PDB file of C-alpha atoms in Angstrom:
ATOM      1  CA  UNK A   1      20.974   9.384 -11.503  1.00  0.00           C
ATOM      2  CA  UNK A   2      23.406   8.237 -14.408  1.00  0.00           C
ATOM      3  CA  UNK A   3      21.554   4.599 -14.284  1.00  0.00           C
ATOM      4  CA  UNK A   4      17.617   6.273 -14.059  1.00  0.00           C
ATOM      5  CA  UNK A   5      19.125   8.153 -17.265  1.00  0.00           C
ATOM      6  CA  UNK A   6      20.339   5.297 -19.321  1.00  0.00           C
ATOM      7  CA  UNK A   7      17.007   3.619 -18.211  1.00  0.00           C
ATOM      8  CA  UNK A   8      15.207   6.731 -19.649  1.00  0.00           C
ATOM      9  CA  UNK A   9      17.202   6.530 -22.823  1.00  0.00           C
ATOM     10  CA  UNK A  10      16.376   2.743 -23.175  1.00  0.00           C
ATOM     11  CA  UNK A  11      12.637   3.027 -23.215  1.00  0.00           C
ATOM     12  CA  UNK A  12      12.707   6.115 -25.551  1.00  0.00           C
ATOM     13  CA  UNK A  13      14.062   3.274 -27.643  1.00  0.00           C
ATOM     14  CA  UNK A  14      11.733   0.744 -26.679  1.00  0.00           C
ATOM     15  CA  UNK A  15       8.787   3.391 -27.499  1.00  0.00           C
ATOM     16  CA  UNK A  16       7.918   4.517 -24.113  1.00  0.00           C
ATOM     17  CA  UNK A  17       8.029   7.548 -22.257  1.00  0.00           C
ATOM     18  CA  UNK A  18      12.134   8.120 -20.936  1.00  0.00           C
ATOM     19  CA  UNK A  19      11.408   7.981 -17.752  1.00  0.00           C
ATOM     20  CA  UNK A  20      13.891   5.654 -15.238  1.00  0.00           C
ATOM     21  CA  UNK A  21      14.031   5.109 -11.831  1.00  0.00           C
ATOM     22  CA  UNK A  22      16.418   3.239  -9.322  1.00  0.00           C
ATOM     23  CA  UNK A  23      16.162   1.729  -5.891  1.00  0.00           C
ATOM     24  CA  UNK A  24      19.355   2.207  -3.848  1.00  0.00           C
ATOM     25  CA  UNK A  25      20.030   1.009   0.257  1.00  0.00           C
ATOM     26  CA  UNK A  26      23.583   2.247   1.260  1.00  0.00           C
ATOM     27  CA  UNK A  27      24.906   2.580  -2.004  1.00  0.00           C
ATOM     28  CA  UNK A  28      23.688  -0.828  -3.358  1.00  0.00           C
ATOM     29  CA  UNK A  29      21.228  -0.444  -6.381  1.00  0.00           C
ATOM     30  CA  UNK A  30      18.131  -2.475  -4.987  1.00  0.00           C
ATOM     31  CA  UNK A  31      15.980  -2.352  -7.864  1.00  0.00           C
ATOM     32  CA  UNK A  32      16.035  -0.221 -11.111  1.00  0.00           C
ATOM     33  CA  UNK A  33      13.290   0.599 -14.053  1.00  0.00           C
ATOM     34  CA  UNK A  34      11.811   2.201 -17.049  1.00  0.00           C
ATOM     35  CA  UNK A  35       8.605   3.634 -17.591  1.00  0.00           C
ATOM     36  CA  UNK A  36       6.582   0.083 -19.668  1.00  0.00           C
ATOM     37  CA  UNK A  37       3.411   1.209 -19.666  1.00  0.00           C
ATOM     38  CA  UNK A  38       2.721   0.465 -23.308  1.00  0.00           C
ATOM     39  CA  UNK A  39       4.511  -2.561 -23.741  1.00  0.00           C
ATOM     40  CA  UNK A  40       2.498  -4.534 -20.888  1.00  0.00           C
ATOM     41  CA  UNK A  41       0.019  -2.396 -21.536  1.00  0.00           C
ATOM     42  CA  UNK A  42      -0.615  -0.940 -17.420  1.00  0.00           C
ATOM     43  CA  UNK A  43      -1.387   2.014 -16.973  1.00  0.00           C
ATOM     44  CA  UNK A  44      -0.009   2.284 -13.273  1.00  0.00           C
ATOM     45  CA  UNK A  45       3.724   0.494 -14.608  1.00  0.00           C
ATOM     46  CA  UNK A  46       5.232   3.892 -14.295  1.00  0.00           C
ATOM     47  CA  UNK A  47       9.750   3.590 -14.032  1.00  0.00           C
ATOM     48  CA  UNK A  48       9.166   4.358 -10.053  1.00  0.00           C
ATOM     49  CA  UNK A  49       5.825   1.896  -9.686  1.00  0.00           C
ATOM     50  CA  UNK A  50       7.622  -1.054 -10.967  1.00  0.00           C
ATOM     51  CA  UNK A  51      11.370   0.173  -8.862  1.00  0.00           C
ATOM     52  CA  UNK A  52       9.193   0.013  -5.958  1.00  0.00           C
ATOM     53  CA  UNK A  53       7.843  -2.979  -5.997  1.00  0.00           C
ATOM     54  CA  UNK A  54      10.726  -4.954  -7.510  1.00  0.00           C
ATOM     55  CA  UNK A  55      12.619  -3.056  -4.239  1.00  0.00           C
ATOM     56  CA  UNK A  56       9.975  -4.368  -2.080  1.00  0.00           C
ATOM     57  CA  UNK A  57       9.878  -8.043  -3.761  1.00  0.00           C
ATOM     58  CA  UNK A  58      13.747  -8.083  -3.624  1.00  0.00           C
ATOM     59  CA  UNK A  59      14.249  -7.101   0.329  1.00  0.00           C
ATOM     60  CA  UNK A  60      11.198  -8.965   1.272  1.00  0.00           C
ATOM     61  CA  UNK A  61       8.876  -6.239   2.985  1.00  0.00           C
ATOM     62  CA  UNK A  62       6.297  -4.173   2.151  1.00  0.00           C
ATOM     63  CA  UNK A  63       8.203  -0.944   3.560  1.00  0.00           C
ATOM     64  CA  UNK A  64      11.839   0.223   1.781  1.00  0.00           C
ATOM     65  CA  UNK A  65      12.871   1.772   5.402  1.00  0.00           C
ATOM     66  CA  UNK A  66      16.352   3.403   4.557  1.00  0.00           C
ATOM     67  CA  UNK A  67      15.872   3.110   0.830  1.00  0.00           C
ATOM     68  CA  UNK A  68      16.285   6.367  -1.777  1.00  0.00           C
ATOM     69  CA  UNK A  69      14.547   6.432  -5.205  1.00  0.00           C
ATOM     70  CA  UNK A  70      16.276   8.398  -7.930  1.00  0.00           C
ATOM     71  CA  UNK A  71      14.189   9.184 -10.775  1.00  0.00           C
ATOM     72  CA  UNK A  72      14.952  11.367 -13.948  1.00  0.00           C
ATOM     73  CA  UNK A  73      11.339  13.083 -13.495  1.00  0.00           C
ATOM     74  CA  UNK A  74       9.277  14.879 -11.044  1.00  0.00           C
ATOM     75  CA  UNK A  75       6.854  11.428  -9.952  1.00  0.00           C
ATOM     76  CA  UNK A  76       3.062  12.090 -10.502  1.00  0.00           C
ATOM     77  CA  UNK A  77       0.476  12.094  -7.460  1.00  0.00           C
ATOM     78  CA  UNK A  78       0.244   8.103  -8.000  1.00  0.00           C
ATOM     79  CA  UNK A  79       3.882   7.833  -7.545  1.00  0.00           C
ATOM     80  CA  UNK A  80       4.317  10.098  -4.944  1.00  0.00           C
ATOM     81  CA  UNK A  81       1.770   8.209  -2.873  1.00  0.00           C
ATOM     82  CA  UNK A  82       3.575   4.888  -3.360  1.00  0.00           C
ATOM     83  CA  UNK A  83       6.594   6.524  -2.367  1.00  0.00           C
ATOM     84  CA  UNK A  84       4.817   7.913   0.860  1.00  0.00           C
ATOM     85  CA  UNK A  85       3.517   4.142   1.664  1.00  0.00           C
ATOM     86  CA  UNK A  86       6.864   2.287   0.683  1.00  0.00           C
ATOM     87  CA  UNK A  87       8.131   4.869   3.328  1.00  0.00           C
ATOM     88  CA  UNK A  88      11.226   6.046   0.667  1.00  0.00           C
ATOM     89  CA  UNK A  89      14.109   8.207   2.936  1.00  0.00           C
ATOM     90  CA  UNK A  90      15.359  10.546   0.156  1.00  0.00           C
ATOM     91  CA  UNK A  91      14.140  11.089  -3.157  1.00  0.00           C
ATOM     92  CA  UNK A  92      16.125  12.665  -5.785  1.00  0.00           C
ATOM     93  CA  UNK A  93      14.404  13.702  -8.910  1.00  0.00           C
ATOM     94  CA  UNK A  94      15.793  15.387 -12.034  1.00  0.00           C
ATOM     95  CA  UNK A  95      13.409  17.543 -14.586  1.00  0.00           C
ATOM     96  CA  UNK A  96      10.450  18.567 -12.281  1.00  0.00           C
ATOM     97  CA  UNK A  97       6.842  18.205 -14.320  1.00  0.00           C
ATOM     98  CA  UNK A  98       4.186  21.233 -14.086  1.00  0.00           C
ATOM     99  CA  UNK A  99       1.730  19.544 -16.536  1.00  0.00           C
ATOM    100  CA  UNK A 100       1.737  16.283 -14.490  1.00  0.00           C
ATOM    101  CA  UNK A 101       4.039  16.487 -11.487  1.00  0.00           C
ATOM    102  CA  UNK A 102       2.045  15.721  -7.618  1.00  0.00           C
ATOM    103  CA  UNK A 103       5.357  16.958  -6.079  1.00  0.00           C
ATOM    104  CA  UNK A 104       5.921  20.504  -6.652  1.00  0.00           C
ATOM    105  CA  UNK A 105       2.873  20.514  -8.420  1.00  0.00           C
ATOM    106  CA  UNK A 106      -0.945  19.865  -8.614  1.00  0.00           C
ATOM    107  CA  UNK A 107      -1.927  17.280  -5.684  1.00  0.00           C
ATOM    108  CA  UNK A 108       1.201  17.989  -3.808  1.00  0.00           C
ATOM    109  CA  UNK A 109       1.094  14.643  -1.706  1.00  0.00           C
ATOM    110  CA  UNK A 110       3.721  15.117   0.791  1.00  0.00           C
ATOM    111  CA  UNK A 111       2.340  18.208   1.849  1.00  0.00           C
ATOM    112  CA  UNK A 112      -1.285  16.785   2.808  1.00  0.00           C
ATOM    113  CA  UNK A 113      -2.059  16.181   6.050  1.00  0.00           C
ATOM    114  CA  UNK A 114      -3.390  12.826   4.855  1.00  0.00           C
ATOM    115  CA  UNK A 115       0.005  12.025   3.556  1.00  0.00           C
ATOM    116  CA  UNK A 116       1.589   9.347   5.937  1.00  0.00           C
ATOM    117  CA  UNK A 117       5.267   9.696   4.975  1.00  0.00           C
ATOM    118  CA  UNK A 118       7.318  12.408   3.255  1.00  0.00           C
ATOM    119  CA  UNK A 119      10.908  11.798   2.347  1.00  0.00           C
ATOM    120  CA  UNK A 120      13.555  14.434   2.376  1.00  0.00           C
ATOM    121  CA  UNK A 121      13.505  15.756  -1.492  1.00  0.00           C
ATOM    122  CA  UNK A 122      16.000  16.765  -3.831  1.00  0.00           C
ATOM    123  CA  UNK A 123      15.235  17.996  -7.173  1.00  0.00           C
ATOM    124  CA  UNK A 124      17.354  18.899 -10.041  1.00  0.00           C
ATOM    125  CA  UNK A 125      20.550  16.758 -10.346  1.00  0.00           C
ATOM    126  CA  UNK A 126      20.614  15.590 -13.943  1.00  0.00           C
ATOM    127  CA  UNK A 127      17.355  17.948 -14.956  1.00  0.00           C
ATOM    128  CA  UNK A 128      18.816  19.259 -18.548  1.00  0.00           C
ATOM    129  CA  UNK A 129      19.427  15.877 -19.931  1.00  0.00           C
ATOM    130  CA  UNK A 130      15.685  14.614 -18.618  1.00  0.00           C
ATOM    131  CA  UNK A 131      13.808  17.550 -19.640  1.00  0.00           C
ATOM    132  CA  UNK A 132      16.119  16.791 -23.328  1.00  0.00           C
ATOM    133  CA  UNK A 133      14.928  13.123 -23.175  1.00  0.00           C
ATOM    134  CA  UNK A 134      11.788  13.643 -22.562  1.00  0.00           C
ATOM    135  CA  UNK A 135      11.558  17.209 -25.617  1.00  0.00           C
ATOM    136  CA  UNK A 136      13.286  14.859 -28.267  1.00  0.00           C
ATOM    137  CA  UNK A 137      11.054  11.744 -27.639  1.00  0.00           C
ATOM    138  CA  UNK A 138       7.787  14.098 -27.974  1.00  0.00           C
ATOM    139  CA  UNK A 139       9.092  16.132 -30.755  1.00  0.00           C
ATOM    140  CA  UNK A 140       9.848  12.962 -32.506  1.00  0.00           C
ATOM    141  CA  UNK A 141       6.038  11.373 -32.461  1.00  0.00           C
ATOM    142  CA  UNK A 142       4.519  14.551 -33.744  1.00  0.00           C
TER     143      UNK A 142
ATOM    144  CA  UNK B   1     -20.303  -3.445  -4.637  1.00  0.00           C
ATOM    145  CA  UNK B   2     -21.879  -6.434  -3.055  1.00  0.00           C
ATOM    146  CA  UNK B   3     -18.778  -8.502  -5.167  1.00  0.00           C
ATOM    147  CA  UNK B   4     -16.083  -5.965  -3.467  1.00  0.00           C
ATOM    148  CA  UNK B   5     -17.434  -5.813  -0.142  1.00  0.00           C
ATOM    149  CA  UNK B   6     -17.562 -10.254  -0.554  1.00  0.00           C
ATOM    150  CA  UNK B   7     -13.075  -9.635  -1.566  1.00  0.00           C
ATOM    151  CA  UNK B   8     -13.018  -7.102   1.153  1.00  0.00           C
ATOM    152  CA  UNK B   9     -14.066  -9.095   4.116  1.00  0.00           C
ATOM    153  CA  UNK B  10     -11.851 -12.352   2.372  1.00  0.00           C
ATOM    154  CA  UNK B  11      -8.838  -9.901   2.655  1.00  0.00           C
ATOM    155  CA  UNK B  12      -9.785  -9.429   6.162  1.00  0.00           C
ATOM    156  CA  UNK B  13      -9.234 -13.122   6.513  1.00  0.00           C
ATOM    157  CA  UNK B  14      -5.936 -13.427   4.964  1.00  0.00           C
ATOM    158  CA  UNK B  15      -4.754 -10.677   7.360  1.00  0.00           C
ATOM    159  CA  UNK B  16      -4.771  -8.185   4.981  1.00  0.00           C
ATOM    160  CA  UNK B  17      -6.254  -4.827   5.652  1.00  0.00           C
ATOM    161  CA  UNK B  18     -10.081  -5.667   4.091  1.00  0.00           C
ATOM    162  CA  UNK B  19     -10.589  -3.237   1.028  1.00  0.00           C
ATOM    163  CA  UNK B  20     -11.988  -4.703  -2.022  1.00  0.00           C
ATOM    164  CA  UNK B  21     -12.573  -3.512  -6.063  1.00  0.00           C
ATOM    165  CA  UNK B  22     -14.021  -4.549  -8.787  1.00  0.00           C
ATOM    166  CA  UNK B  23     -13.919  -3.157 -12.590  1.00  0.00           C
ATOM    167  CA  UNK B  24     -16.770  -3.302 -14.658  1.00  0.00           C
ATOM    168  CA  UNK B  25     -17.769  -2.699 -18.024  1.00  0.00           C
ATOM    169  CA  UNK B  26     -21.083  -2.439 -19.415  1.00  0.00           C
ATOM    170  CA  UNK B  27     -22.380  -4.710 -16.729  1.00  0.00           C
ATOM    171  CA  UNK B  28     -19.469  -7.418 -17.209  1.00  0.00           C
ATOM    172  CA  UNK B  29     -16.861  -7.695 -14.264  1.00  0.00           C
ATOM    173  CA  UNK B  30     -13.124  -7.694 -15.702  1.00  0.00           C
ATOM    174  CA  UNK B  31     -11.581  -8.081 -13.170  1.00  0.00           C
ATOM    175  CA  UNK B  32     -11.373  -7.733  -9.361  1.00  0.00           C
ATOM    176  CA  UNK B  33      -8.862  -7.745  -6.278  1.00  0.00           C
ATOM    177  CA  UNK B  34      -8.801  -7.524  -2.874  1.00  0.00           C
ATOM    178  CA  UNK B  35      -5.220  -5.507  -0.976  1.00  0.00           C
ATOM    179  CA  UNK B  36      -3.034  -7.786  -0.932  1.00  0.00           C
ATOM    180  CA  UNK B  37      -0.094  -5.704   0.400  1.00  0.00           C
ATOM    181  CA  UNK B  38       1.128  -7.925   3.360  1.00  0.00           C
ATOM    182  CA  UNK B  39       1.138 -11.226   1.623  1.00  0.00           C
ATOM    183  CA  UNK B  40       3.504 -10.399  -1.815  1.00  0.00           C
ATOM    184  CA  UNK B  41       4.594  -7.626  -0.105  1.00  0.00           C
ATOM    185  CA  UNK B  42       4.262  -4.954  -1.874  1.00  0.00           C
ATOM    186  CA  UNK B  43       3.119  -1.220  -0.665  1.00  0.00           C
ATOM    187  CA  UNK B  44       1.381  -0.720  -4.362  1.00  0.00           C
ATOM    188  CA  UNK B  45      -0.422  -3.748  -3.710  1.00  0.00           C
ATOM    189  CA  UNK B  46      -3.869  -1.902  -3.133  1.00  0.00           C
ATOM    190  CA  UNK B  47      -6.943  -3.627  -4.697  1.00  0.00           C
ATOM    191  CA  UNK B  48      -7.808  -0.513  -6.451  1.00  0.00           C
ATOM    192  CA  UNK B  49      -4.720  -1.056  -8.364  1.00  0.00           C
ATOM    193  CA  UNK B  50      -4.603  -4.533  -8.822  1.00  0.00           C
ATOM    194  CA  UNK B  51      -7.780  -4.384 -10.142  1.00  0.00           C
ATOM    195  CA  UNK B  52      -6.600  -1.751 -12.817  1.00  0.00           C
ATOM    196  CA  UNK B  53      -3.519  -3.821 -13.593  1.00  0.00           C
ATOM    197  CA  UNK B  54      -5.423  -7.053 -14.424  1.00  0.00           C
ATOM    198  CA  UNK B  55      -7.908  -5.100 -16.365  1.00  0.00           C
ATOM    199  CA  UNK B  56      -5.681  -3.849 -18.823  1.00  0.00           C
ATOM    200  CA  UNK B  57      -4.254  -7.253 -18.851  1.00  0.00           C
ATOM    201  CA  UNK B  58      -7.222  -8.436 -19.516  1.00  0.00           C
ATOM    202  CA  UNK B  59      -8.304  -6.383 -22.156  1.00  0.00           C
ATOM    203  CA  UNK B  60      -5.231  -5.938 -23.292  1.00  0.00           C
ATOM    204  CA  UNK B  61      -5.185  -1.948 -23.020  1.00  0.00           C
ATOM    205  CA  UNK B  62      -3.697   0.831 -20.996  1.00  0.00           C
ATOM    206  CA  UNK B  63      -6.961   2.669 -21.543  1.00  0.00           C
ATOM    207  CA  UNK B  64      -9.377   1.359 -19.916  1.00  0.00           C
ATOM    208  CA  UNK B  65     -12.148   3.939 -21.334  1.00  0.00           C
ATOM    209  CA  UNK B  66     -15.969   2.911 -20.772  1.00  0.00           C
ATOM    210  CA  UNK B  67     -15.058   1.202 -17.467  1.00  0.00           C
ATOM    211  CA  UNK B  68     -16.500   1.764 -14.149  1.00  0.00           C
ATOM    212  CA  UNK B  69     -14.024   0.565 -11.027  1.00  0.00           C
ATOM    213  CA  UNK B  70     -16.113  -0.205  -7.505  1.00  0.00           C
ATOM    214  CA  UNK B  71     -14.263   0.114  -4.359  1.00  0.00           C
ATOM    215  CA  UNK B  72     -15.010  -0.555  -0.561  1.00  0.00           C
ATOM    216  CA  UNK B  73     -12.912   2.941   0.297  1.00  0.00           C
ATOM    217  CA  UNK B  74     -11.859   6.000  -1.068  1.00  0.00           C
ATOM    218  CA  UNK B  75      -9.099   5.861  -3.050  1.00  0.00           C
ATOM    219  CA  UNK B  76      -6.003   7.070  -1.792  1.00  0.00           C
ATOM    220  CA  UNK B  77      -3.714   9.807  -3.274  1.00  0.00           C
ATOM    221  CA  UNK B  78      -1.838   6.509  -5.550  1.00  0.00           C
ATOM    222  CA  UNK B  79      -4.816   4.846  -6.580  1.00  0.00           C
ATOM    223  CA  UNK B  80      -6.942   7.963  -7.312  1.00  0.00           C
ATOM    224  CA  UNK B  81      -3.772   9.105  -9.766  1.00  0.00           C
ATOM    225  CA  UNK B  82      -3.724   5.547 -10.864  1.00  0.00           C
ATOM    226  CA  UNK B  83      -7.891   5.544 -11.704  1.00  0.00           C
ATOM    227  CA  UNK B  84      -7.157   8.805 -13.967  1.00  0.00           C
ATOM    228  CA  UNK B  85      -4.073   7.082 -15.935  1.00  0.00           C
ATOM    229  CA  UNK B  86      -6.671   4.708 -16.826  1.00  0.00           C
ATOM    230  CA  UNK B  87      -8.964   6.763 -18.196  1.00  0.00           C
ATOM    231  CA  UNK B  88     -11.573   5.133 -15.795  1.00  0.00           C
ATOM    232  CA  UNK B  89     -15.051   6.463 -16.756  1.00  0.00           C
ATOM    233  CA  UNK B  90     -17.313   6.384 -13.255  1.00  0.00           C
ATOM    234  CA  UNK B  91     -15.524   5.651  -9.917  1.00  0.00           C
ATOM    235  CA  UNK B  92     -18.065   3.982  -7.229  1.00  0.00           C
ATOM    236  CA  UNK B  93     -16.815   3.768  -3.249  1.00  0.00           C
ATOM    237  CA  UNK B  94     -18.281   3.087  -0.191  1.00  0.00           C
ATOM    238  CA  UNK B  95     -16.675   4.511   2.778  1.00  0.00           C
ATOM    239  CA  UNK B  96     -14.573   7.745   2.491  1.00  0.00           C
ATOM    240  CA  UNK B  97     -11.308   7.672   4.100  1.00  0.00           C
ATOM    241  CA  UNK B  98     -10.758  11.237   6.224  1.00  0.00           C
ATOM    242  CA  UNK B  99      -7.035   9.890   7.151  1.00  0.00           C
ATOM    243  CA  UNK B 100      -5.782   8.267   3.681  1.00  0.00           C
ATOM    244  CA  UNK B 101      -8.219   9.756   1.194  1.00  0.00           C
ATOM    245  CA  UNK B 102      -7.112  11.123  -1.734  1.00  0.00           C
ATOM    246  CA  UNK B 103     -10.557  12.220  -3.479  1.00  0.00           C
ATOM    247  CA  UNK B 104     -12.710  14.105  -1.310  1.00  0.00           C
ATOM    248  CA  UNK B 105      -9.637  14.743   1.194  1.00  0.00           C
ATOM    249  CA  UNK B 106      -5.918  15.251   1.183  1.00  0.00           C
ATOM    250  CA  UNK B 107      -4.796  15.796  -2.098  1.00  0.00           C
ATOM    251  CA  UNK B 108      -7.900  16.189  -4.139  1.00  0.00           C
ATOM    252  CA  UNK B 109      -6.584  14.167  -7.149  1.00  0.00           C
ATOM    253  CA  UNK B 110      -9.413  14.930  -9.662  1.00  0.00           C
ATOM    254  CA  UNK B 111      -9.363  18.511  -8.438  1.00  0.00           C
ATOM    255  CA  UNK B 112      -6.189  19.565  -9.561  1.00  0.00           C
ATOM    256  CA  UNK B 113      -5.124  20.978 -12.942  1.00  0.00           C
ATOM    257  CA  UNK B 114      -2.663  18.362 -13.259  1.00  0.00           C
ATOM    258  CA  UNK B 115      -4.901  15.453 -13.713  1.00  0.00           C
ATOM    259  CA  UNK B 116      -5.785  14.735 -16.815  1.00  0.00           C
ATOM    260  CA  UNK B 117      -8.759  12.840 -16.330  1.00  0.00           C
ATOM    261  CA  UNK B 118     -12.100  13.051 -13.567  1.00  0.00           C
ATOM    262  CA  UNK B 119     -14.477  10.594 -13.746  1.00  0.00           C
ATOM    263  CA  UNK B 120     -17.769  10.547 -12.750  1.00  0.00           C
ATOM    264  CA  UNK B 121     -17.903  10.077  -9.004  1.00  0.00           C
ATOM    265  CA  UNK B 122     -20.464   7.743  -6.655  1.00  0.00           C
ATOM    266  CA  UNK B 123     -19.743   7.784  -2.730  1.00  0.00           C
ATOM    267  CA  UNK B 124     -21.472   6.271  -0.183  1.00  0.00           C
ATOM    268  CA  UNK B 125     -23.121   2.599  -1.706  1.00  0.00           C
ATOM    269  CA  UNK B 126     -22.459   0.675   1.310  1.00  0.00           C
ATOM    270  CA  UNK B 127     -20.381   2.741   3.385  1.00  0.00           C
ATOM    271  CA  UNK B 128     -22.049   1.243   5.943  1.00  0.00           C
ATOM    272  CA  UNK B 129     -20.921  -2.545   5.708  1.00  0.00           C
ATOM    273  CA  UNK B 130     -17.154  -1.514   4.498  1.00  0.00           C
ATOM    274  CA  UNK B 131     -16.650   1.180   7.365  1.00  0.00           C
ATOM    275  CA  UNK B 132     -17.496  -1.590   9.572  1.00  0.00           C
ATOM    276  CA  UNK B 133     -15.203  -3.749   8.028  1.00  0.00           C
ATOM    277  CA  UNK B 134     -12.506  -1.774   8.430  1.00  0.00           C
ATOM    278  CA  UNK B 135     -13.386  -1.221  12.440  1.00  0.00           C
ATOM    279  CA  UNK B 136     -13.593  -4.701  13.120  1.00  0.00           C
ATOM    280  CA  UNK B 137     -10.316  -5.804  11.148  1.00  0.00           C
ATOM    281  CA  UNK B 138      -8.175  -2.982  12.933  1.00  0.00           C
ATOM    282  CA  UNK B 139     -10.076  -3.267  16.321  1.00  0.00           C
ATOM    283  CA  UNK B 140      -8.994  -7.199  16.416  1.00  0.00           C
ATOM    284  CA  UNK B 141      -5.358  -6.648  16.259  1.00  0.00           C
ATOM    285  CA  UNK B 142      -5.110  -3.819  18.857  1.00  0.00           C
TER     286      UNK B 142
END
């Protein structure tokens, strides 16, 4: 969670949401990103969107079978579905999002019985530097 | 639709699992994809949202407001979040998806307080021809 926050901290620098996200397989990082929607501009190039499929492009497959994704905020019902297909073990996020979380929140995706795959979930570790991240960054652009 | 249903059945072809889109706006295709999971691989890989991605490429926009996005199936729970990020104004599909549907089943995206954009919604223009793409393409490799 240290790395997803130094990601965070980067793109509040580069102008984008602080949100990062990292890819790990027994303790190796796999992949790791920030949030780029603006720079590219995509609006789908969320921090865990582009982990994921750097993850998948670096092990060569389409599922990350035994992989965890830590990311510094709760993911949104897009992300959460790409987690479900990229079949992610564990995922650990930090500040948890009621306006736009589809965790905890709204769509809830791993609790639908359309939902394919749901990963063991920890939330929480690292939340009061996020949540700070993510209130400065805001504050700052109004 | 005709143009997605055409990517659909060429994904279908390439072994991938045949699901086509197309985004349009006012009447001028900017781009289109077919799922292309399998063959980069990536799990995110879903036409709906490589459709989206190429769009704002194209246009050179994370908004893609005034844009229409036509799809063989319903989206699913990632690419449904992924249509509202981008602001998509109308969202055409063919078949719905009872299993991996993420509109009218599941997690009700565009239903939830949490998203922050619905747009206009069209189901059922050639449900016909996709659905039976879909049966064919999964009943050859049982």
């Amino acid at each position: 969670m240290r790395q997803a926050l130094l990601l965070a901290e980067a793109a509040a620098q580069a102008g984008e949401v602080p949100i990062g996200a990292v890819v790990v397989r027994d303790g190796v990082v796999i992949a790791s990103a920030a949030n780029e929607t603006r720079a590219r501009p995509d609006p789908t190039a969320h921090a865990e969107m582009l982990a994921i499929r750097r993850a998948a492009e670096a092990l060569g497959q389409e599922r990350l079978t035994g992989c965890d994704l830590w990311v510094t905020l709760e993911p949104c019902a897009m992300c959460a579905g790409a987690i479900a297909h990229a079949r992610i073990a564990r995922l650990y996020y930090a500040a948890s999002d009621p306006k736009g979380g589809g965790v905890e929140h709204g769509a809830r995706v791993f609790d639908q019985p359309t939902c394919h795959h749901r990963p063991e979930i920890y939330a929480g570790l690292g939340e009061g530097e996020a949540a700070a991240l993510l209130r400065d960054f805001f504050a700052a652009r109004r």
